[in-house]
Amino acid sequence: MAVNTETAHPTLSDVTTAFEQVYPPAWAASWDAVGLVAGDPVQPVARILFAVDPVDAVVDEALTWGADLIITHHPLMLRGVTSVAASTPKGRIVHRLIRSGTALYTAHTNADTASPGVSDALARAVGLTGPLRPLDPDATDPEGRRGIGRVGVLERPVVLREFAGQVARALPATAAGIRVAGDTDRLVTTVAVSGGAGDSLLGAARAAGVDVFVTSDLRHHPASEFVEEPGGPALIDTAHFASEWPWLADGADRLAEALGRTVGPDGANVEIRVSTTVTDAWSQAVSHV
């Protein structure tokens, strides 16, 4: 989206206020760390970069493009630190951001539970159509729309082998690709998805009666025990980064809409870009030749 150079840009405070109307920090889990990490609330914002991870490669992309704000899904300071010295990975990023005047904001589990949120974007990306329902509903939502994960149906049933290919094509390519557990000739109609680590939701996926559960970071023992028990869903395990990447475009669109509502038409006088930098932790997969 183009920027009008003759109109004042919104401030960082304008942007975060609008964004928090869409993804309220109060929706985040108690253990989470969301919100503004670095930046001056009064600084003007003309360019915003959405990314999954607050890592050096994303900061490189932001500074090269001239972004004033980076909005990431994953927190930089999820666990407490006693130093932000530039000799540490997190400290180095903090110093780079401050020196460049680039702000950093995080929307994590508040974006996961939102409706639409991270898993809605994943569900649509892999081909689910029609209404979606939470896999693990948020008990504090009287409308029953928020929660972790989503359950929906495919427009037409396909075998697991075909659906796995559909998932792989829908998500950013990573070194490890995707992994599949289950009969690849099994017919798939109903699907559960959860962006990010999802093995805590295996029981919920079984209880939902879906044909396959798409998520990330499945550990060996829980996955092995899950597929050994007959009658349950097949599993598709994706890279963590890849399963959350589809949300970036949705988050960017919803921010632009919120700025238009809260600040007026001129409030959307920002350029928003979705990062295509692959920040999956694994850079190479090696197998027997």
PDB file of N, CA and C in Angstrom, residues 194-266:
ATOM      1  N   SER A 194      -3.593 -26.231  14.303  1.00  0.00           N
ATOM      2  CA  SER A 194      -3.145 -25.331  15.360  1.00  0.00           C
ATOM      3  C   SER A 194      -1.781 -24.800  14.973  1.00  0.00           C
ATOM      4  N   GLY A 195      -1.687 -23.499  14.736  1.00  0.00           N
ATOM      5  CA  GLY A 195      -0.405 -22.901  14.409  1.00  0.00           C
ATOM      6  C   GLY A 195       0.536 -22.971  15.597  1.00  0.00           C
ATOM      7  N   GLY A 196       1.800 -23.299  15.336  1.00  0.00           N
ATOM      8  CA  GLY A 196       2.771 -23.424  16.421  1.00  0.00           C
ATOM      9  C   GLY A 196       2.708 -24.785  17.089  1.00  0.00           C
ATOM     10  N   ALA A 197       3.405 -24.900  18.220  1.00  0.00           N
ATOM     11  CA  ALA A 197       3.521 -26.183  18.925  1.00  0.00           C
ATOM     12  C   ALA A 197       2.144 -26.670  19.374  1.00  0.00           C
ATOM     13  N   GLY A 198       1.785 -27.903  18.970  1.00  0.00           N
ATOM     14  CA  GLY A 198       0.420 -28.358  19.232  1.00  0.00           C
ATOM     15  C   GLY A 198       0.267 -29.721  19.854  1.00  0.00           C
ATOM     16  N   ASP A 199       1.348 -30.313  20.400  1.00  0.00           N
ATOM     17  CA  ASP A 199       1.118 -31.671  20.915  1.00  0.00           C
ATOM     18  C   ASP A 199       0.319 -31.682  22.213  1.00  0.00           C
ATOM     19  N   SER A 200       0.149 -30.518  22.863  1.00  0.00           N
ATOM     20  CA  SER A 200      -0.729 -30.466  24.030  1.00  0.00           C
ATOM     21  C   SER A 200      -2.198 -30.579  23.623  1.00  0.00           C
ATOM     22  N   LEU A 201      -2.480 -30.462  22.326  1.00  0.00           N
ATOM     23  CA  LEU A 201      -3.848 -30.508  21.822  1.00  0.00           C
ATOM     24  C   LEU A 201      -4.187 -31.837  21.143  1.00  0.00           C
ATOM     25  N   LEU A 202      -3.311 -32.814  21.276  1.00  0.00           N
ATOM     26  CA  LEU A 202      -3.588 -34.116  20.650  1.00  0.00           C
ATOM     27  C   LEU A 202      -4.895 -34.710  21.161  1.00  0.00           C
ATOM     28  N   GLY A 203      -5.114 -34.620  22.463  1.00  0.00           N
ATOM     29  CA  GLY A 203      -6.350 -35.150  23.035  1.00  0.00           C
ATOM     30  C   GLY A 203      -7.568 -34.423  22.501  1.00  0.00           C
ATOM     31  N   ALA A 204      -7.464 -33.113  22.348  1.00  0.00           N
ATOM     32  CA  ALA A 204      -8.576 -32.325  21.824  1.00  0.00           C
ATOM     33  C   ALA A 204      -8.862 -32.697  20.374  1.00  0.00           C
ATOM     34  N   ALA A 205      -7.805 -32.963  19.592  1.00  0.00           N
ATOM     35  CA  ALA A 205      -7.992 -33.352  18.194  1.00  0.00           C
ATOM     36  C   ALA A 205      -8.701 -34.698  18.099  1.00  0.00           C
ATOM     37  N   ARG A 206      -8.316 -35.635  18.970  1.00  0.00           N
ATOM     38  CA  ARG A 206      -8.990 -36.939  18.976  1.00  0.00           C
ATOM     39  C   ARG A 206     -10.457 -36.773  19.367  1.00  0.00           C
ATOM     40  N   ALA A 207     -10.703 -35.965  20.397  1.00  0.00           N
ATOM     41  CA  ALA A 207     -12.071 -35.768  20.866  1.00  0.00           C
ATOM     42  C   ALA A 207     -12.938 -35.082  19.813  1.00  0.00           C
ATOM     43  N   ALA A 208     -12.317 -34.259  18.958  1.00  0.00           N
ATOM     44  CA  ALA A 208     -13.068 -33.547  17.924  1.00  0.00           C
ATOM     45  C   ALA A 208     -13.495 -34.458  16.784  1.00  0.00           C
ATOM     46  N   GLY A 209     -12.909 -35.664  16.721  1.00  0.00           N
ATOM     47  CA  GLY A 209     -13.297 -36.626  15.696  1.00  0.00           C
ATOM     48  C   GLY A 209     -12.856 -36.255  14.295  1.00  0.00           C
ATOM     49  N   VAL A 210     -11.759 -35.517  14.188  1.00  0.00           N
ATOM     50  CA  VAL A 210     -11.283 -35.092  12.867  1.00  0.00           C
ATOM     51  C   VAL A 210     -10.518 -36.221  12.197  1.00  0.00           C
ATOM     52  N   ASP A 211     -10.290 -36.055  10.899  1.00  0.00           N
ATOM     53  CA  ASP A 211      -9.546 -37.058  10.140  1.00  0.00           C
ATOM     54  C   ASP A 211      -8.038 -36.832  10.205  1.00  0.00           C
ATOM     55  N   VAL A 212      -7.615 -35.575  10.381  1.00  0.00           N
ATOM     56  CA  VAL A 212      -6.191 -35.268  10.465  1.00  0.00           C
ATOM     57  C   VAL A 212      -6.002 -34.010  11.298  1.00  0.00           C
ATOM     58  N   PHE A 213      -4.896 -33.949  12.003  1.00  0.00           N
ATOM     59  CA  PHE A 213      -4.532 -32.794  12.815  1.00  0.00           C
ATOM     60  C   PHE A 213      -3.241 -32.229  12.268  1.00  0.00           C
ATOM     61  N   VAL A 214      -3.274 -30.943  11.868  1.00  0.00           N
ATOM     62  CA  VAL A 214      -2.111 -30.258  11.312  1.00  0.00           C
ATOM     63  C   VAL A 214      -1.580 -29.296  12.359  1.00  0.00           C
ATOM     64  N   THR A 215      -0.324 -29.467  12.749  1.00  0.00           N
ATOM     65  CA  THR A 215       0.277 -28.597  13.750  1.00  0.00           C
ATOM     66  C   THR A 215       1.797 -28.672  13.619  1.00  0.00           C
ATOM     67  N   SER A 216       2.513 -28.229  14.649  1.00  0.00           N
ATOM     68  CA  SER A 216       3.979 -28.185  14.580  1.00  0.00           C
ATOM     69  C   SER A 216       4.598 -28.726  15.861  1.00  0.00           C
ATOM     70  N   ASP A 217       5.883 -29.043  15.774  1.00  0.00           N
ATOM     71  CA  ASP A 217       6.700 -29.417  16.934  1.00  0.00           C
ATOM     72  C   ASP A 217       6.184 -30.647  17.666  1.00  0.00           C
ATOM     73  N   LEU A 218       5.634 -31.615  16.932  1.00  0.00           N
ATOM     74  CA  LEU A 218       5.165 -32.827  17.586  1.00  0.00           C
ATOM     75  C   LEU A 218       6.358 -33.654  18.051  1.00  0.00           C
ATOM     76  N   ARG A 219       6.343 -34.024  19.326  1.00  0.00           N
ATOM     77  CA  ARG A 219       7.425 -34.824  19.895  1.00  0.00           C
ATOM     78  C   ARG A 219       7.204 -36.309  19.609  1.00  0.00           C
ATOM     79  N   HIS A 220       8.304 -37.046  19.629  1.00  0.00           N
ATOM     80  CA  HIS A 220       8.274 -38.456  19.236  1.00  0.00           C
ATOM     81  C   HIS A 220       7.288 -39.273  20.070  1.00  0.00           C
ATOM     82  N   HIS A 221       7.443 -39.263  21.386  1.00  0.00           N
ATOM     83  CA  HIS A 221       6.630 -40.159  22.208  1.00  0.00           C
ATOM     84  C   HIS A 221       5.139 -39.848  22.161  1.00  0.00           C
ATOM     85  N   PRO A 222       4.725 -38.579  22.340  1.00  0.00           N
ATOM     86  CA  PRO A 222       3.284 -38.316  22.233  1.00  0.00           C
ATOM     87  C   PRO A 222       2.712 -38.665  20.862  1.00  0.00           C
ATOM     88  N   ALA A 223       3.466 -38.359  19.794  1.00  0.00           N
ATOM     89  CA  ALA A 223       2.972 -38.662  18.455  1.00  0.00           C
ATOM     90  C   ALA A 223       2.901 -40.165  18.222  1.00  0.00           C
ATOM     91  N   SER A 224       3.921 -40.886  18.676  1.00  0.00           N
ATOM     92  CA  SER A 224       3.946 -42.341  18.498  1.00  0.00           C
ATOM     93  C   SER A 224       2.782 -43.007  19.224  1.00  0.00           C
ATOM     94  N   GLU A 225       2.555 -42.607  20.463  1.00  0.00           N
ATOM     95  CA  GLU A 225       1.450 -43.181  21.225  1.00  0.00           C
ATOM     96  C   GLU A 225       0.102 -42.823  20.605  1.00  0.00           C
ATOM     97  N   PHE A 226       0.017 -41.617  20.061  1.00  0.00           N
ATOM     98  CA  PHE A 226      -1.234 -41.140  19.470  1.00  0.00           C
ATOM     99  C   PHE A 226      -1.627 -41.976  18.260  1.00  0.00           C
ATOM    100  N   VAL A 227      -0.682 -42.204  17.347  1.00  0.00           N
ATOM    101  CA  VAL A 227      -1.024 -42.934  16.122  1.00  0.00           C
ATOM    102  C   VAL A 227      -1.139 -44.434  16.360  1.00  0.00           C
ATOM    103  N   GLU A 228      -0.562 -44.947  17.467  1.00  0.00           N
ATOM    104  CA  GLU A 228      -0.695 -46.370  17.779  1.00  0.00           C
ATOM    105  C   GLU A 228      -2.110 -46.711  18.246  1.00  0.00           C
ATOM    106  N   GLU A 229      -2.791 -45.736  18.818  1.00  0.00           N
ATOM    107  CA  GLU A 229      -4.152 -45.985  19.294  1.00  0.00           C
ATOM    108  C   GLU A 229      -5.102 -45.926  18.100  1.00  0.00           C
ATOM    109  N   PRO A 230      -5.858 -46.984  17.831  1.00  0.00           N
ATOM    110  CA  PRO A 230      -6.685 -47.027  16.616  1.00  0.00           C
ATOM    111  C   PRO A 230      -7.837 -46.033  16.655  1.00  0.00           C
ATOM    112  N   GLY A 231      -8.246 -45.635  15.467  1.00  0.00           N
ATOM    113  CA  GLY A 231      -9.440 -44.816  15.342  1.00  0.00           C
ATOM    114  C   GLY A 231      -9.221 -43.319  15.436  1.00  0.00           C
ATOM    115  N   GLY A 232      -8.004 -42.892  15.683  1.00  0.00           N
ATOM    116  CA  GLY A 232      -7.747 -41.465  15.845  1.00  0.00           C
ATOM    117  C   GLY A 232      -7.346 -40.790  14.549  1.00  0.00           C
ATOM    118  N   PRO A 233      -7.127 -39.480  14.600  1.00  0.00           N
ATOM    119  CA  PRO A 233      -6.736 -38.739  13.398  1.00  0.00           C
ATOM    120  C   PRO A 233      -5.320 -39.077  12.940  1.00  0.00           C
ATOM    121  N   ALA A 234      -5.069 -38.852  11.663  1.00  0.00           N
ATOM    122  CA  ALA A 234      -3.700 -38.837  11.163  1.00  0.00           C
ATOM    123  C   ALA A 234      -3.047 -37.542  11.627  1.00  0.00           C
ATOM    124  N   LEU A 235      -1.733 -37.466  11.471  1.00  0.00           N
ATOM    125  CA  LEU A 235      -0.993 -36.283  11.902  1.00  0.00           C
ATOM    126  C   LEU A 235      -0.177 -35.718  10.752  1.00  0.00           C
ATOM    127  N   ILE A 236      -0.153 -34.397  10.670  1.00  0.00           N
ATOM    128  CA  ILE A 236       0.769 -33.695   9.778  1.00  0.00           C
ATOM    129  C   ILE A 236       1.532 -32.691  10.627  1.00  0.00           C
ATOM    130  N   ASP A 237       2.848 -32.835  10.633  1.00  0.00           N
ATOM    131  CA  ASP A 237       3.716 -31.983  11.446  1.00  0.00           C
ATOM    132  C   ASP A 237       4.483 -31.045  10.516  1.00  0.00           C
ATOM    133  N   THR A 238       4.326 -29.744  10.730  1.00  0.00           N
ATOM    134  CA  THR A 238       4.987 -28.748   9.891  1.00  0.00           C
ATOM    135  C   THR A 238       6.061 -28.025  10.693  1.00  0.00           C
ATOM    136  N   ALA A 239       6.877 -27.255  10.003  1.00  0.00           N
ATOM    137  CA  ALA A 239       7.809 -26.369  10.702  1.00  0.00           C
ATOM    138  C   ALA A 239       7.020 -25.326  11.478  1.00  0.00           C
ATOM    139  N   HIS A 240       7.461 -25.013  12.677  1.00  0.00           N
ATOM    140  CA  HIS A 240       6.767 -24.055  13.545  1.00  0.00           C
ATOM    141  C   HIS A 240       6.598 -22.713  12.821  1.00  0.00           C
ATOM    142  N   PHE A 241       7.674 -22.202  12.290  1.00  0.00           N
ATOM    143  CA  PHE A 241       7.624 -20.934  11.559  1.00  0.00           C
ATOM    144  C   PHE A 241       6.588 -20.978  10.445  1.00  0.00           C
ATOM    145  N   ALA A 242       6.578 -22.067   9.683  1.00  0.00           N
ATOM    146  CA  ALA A 242       5.712 -22.150   8.512  1.00  0.00           C
ATOM    147  C   ALA A 242       4.239 -22.131   8.883  1.00  0.00           C
ATOM    148  N   SER A 243       3.872 -22.780   9.979  1.00  0.00           N
ATOM    149  CA  SER A 243       2.455 -22.861  10.346  1.00  0.00           C
ATOM    150  C   SER A 243       1.903 -21.524  10.832  1.00  0.00           C
ATOM    151  N   GLU A 244       2.781 -20.626  11.262  1.00  0.00           N
ATOM    152  CA  GLU A 244       2.322 -19.333  11.759  1.00  0.00           C
ATOM    153  C   GLU A 244       2.477 -18.206  10.731  1.00  0.00           C
ATOM    154  N   TRP A 245       3.256 -18.450   9.696  1.00  0.00           N
ATOM    155  CA  TRP A 245       3.504 -17.420   8.691  1.00  0.00           C
ATOM    156  C   TRP A 245       2.237 -16.933   7.991  1.00  0.00           C
ATOM    157  N   PRO A 246       1.235 -17.795   7.677  1.00  0.00           N
ATOM    158  CA  PRO A 246       0.047 -17.279   6.984  1.00  0.00           C
ATOM    159  C   PRO A 246      -0.687 -16.172   7.728  1.00  0.00           C
ATOM    160  N   TRP A 247      -0.534 -16.105   9.051  1.00  0.00           N
ATOM    161  CA  TRP A 247      -1.222 -15.060   9.819  1.00  0.00           C
ATOM    162  C   TRP A 247      -0.699 -13.666   9.519  1.00  0.00           C
ATOM    163  N   LEU A 248       0.528 -13.538   9.073  1.00  0.00           N
ATOM    164  CA  LEU A 248       1.129 -12.217   8.915  1.00  0.00           C
ATOM    165  C   LEU A 248       0.309 -11.336   7.982  1.00  0.00           C
ATOM    166  N   ALA A 249      -0.119 -11.867   6.850  1.00  0.00           N
ATOM    167  CA  ALA A 249      -0.895 -11.058   5.907  1.00  0.00           C
ATOM    168  C   ALA A 249      -2.238 -10.666   6.512  1.00  0.00           C
ATOM    169  N   ASP A 250      -2.854 -11.574   7.245  1.00  0.00           N
ATOM    170  CA  ASP A 250      -4.131 -11.263   7.873  1.00  0.00           C
ATOM    171  C   ASP A 250      -3.952 -10.190   8.945  1.00  0.00           C
ATOM    172  N   GLY A 251      -2.905 -10.325   9.760  1.00  0.00           N
ATOM    173  CA  GLY A 251      -2.633  -9.327  10.783  1.00  0.00           C
ATOM    174  C   GLY A 251      -2.357  -7.966  10.176  1.00  0.00           C
ATOM    175  N   ALA A 252      -1.636  -7.946   9.060  1.00  0.00           N
ATOM    176  CA  ALA A 252      -1.340  -6.683   8.387  1.00  0.00           C
ATOM    177  C   ALA A 252      -2.618  -6.025   7.868  1.00  0.00           C
ATOM    178  N   ASP A 253      -3.487  -6.802   7.259  1.00  0.00           N
ATOM    179  CA  ASP A 253      -4.742  -6.252   6.732  1.00  0.00           C
ATOM    180  C   ASP A 253      -5.623  -5.718   7.861  1.00  0.00           C
ATOM    181  N   ARG A 254      -5.687  -6.462   8.948  1.00  0.00           N
ATOM    182  CA  ARG A 254      -6.543  -6.042  10.056  1.00  0.00           C
ATOM    183  C   ARG A 254      -5.993  -4.788  10.744  1.00  0.00           C
ATOM    184  N   LEU A 255      -4.674  -4.640  10.779  1.00  0.00           N
ATOM    185  CA  LEU A 255      -4.091  -3.423  11.325  1.00  0.00           C
ATOM    186  C   LEU A 255      -4.432  -2.222  10.447  1.00  0.00           C
ATOM    187  N   ALA A 256      -4.307  -2.382   9.139  1.00  0.00           N
ATOM    188  CA  ALA A 256      -4.629  -1.274   8.231  1.00  0.00           C
ATOM    189  C   ALA A 256      -6.085  -0.855   8.396  1.00  0.00           C
ATOM    190  N   GLU A 257      -6.977  -1.826   8.513  1.00  0.00           N
ATOM    191  CA  GLU A 257      -8.398  -1.512   8.711  1.00  0.00           C
ATOM    192  C   GLU A 257      -8.616  -0.800  10.042  1.00  0.00           C
ATOM    193  N   ALA A 258      -7.943  -1.282  11.089  1.00  0.00           N
ATOM    194  CA  ALA A 258      -8.109  -0.674  12.415  1.00  0.00           C
ATOM    195  C   ALA A 258      -7.589   0.756  12.442  1.00  0.00           C
ATOM    196  N   LEU A 259      -6.482   1.017  11.754  1.00  0.00           N
ATOM    197  CA  LEU A 259      -5.953   2.380  11.698  1.00  0.00           C
ATOM    198  C   LEU A 259      -6.929   3.302  10.972  1.00  0.00           C
ATOM    199  N   GLY A 260      -7.553   2.804   9.922  1.00  0.00           N
ATOM    200  CA  GLY A 260      -8.542   3.607   9.224  1.00  0.00           C
ATOM    201  C   GLY A 260      -9.725   3.961  10.102  1.00  0.00           C
ATOM    202  N   ARG A 261     -10.097   3.042  10.999  1.00  0.00           N
ATOM    203  CA  ARG A 261     -11.223   3.294  11.896  1.00  0.00           C
ATOM    204  C   ARG A 261     -10.857   4.234  13.036  1.00  0.00           C
ATOM    205  N   THR A 262      -9.674   4.041  13.613  1.00  0.00           N
ATOM    206  CA  THR A 262      -9.335   4.750  14.848  1.00  0.00           C
ATOM    207  C   THR A 262      -8.738   6.135  14.610  1.00  0.00           C
ATOM    208  N   VAL A 263      -7.982   6.284  13.538  1.00  0.00           N
ATOM    209  CA  VAL A 263      -7.319   7.556  13.275  1.00  0.00           C
ATOM    210  C   VAL A 263      -7.971   8.280  12.101  1.00  0.00           C
ATOM    211  N   GLY A 264      -8.820   7.594  11.365  1.00  0.00           N
ATOM    212  CA  GLY A 264      -9.433   8.158  10.175  1.00  0.00           C
ATOM    213  C   GLY A 264      -8.664   7.735   8.940  1.00  0.00           C
ATOM    214  N   PRO A 265      -9.136   8.112   7.750  1.00  0.00           N
ATOM    215  CA  PRO A 265      -8.479   7.684   6.506  1.00  0.00           C
ATOM    216  C   PRO A 265      -6.988   7.958   6.485  1.00  0.00           C
ATOM    217  N   ASP A 266      -6.582   9.090   7.075  1.00  0.00           N
ATOM    218  CA  ASP A 266      -5.154   9.406   7.087  1.00  0.00           C
ATOM    219  C   ASP A 266      -4.378   8.503   8.042  1.00  0.00           C
TER     220      ASP A 266
END
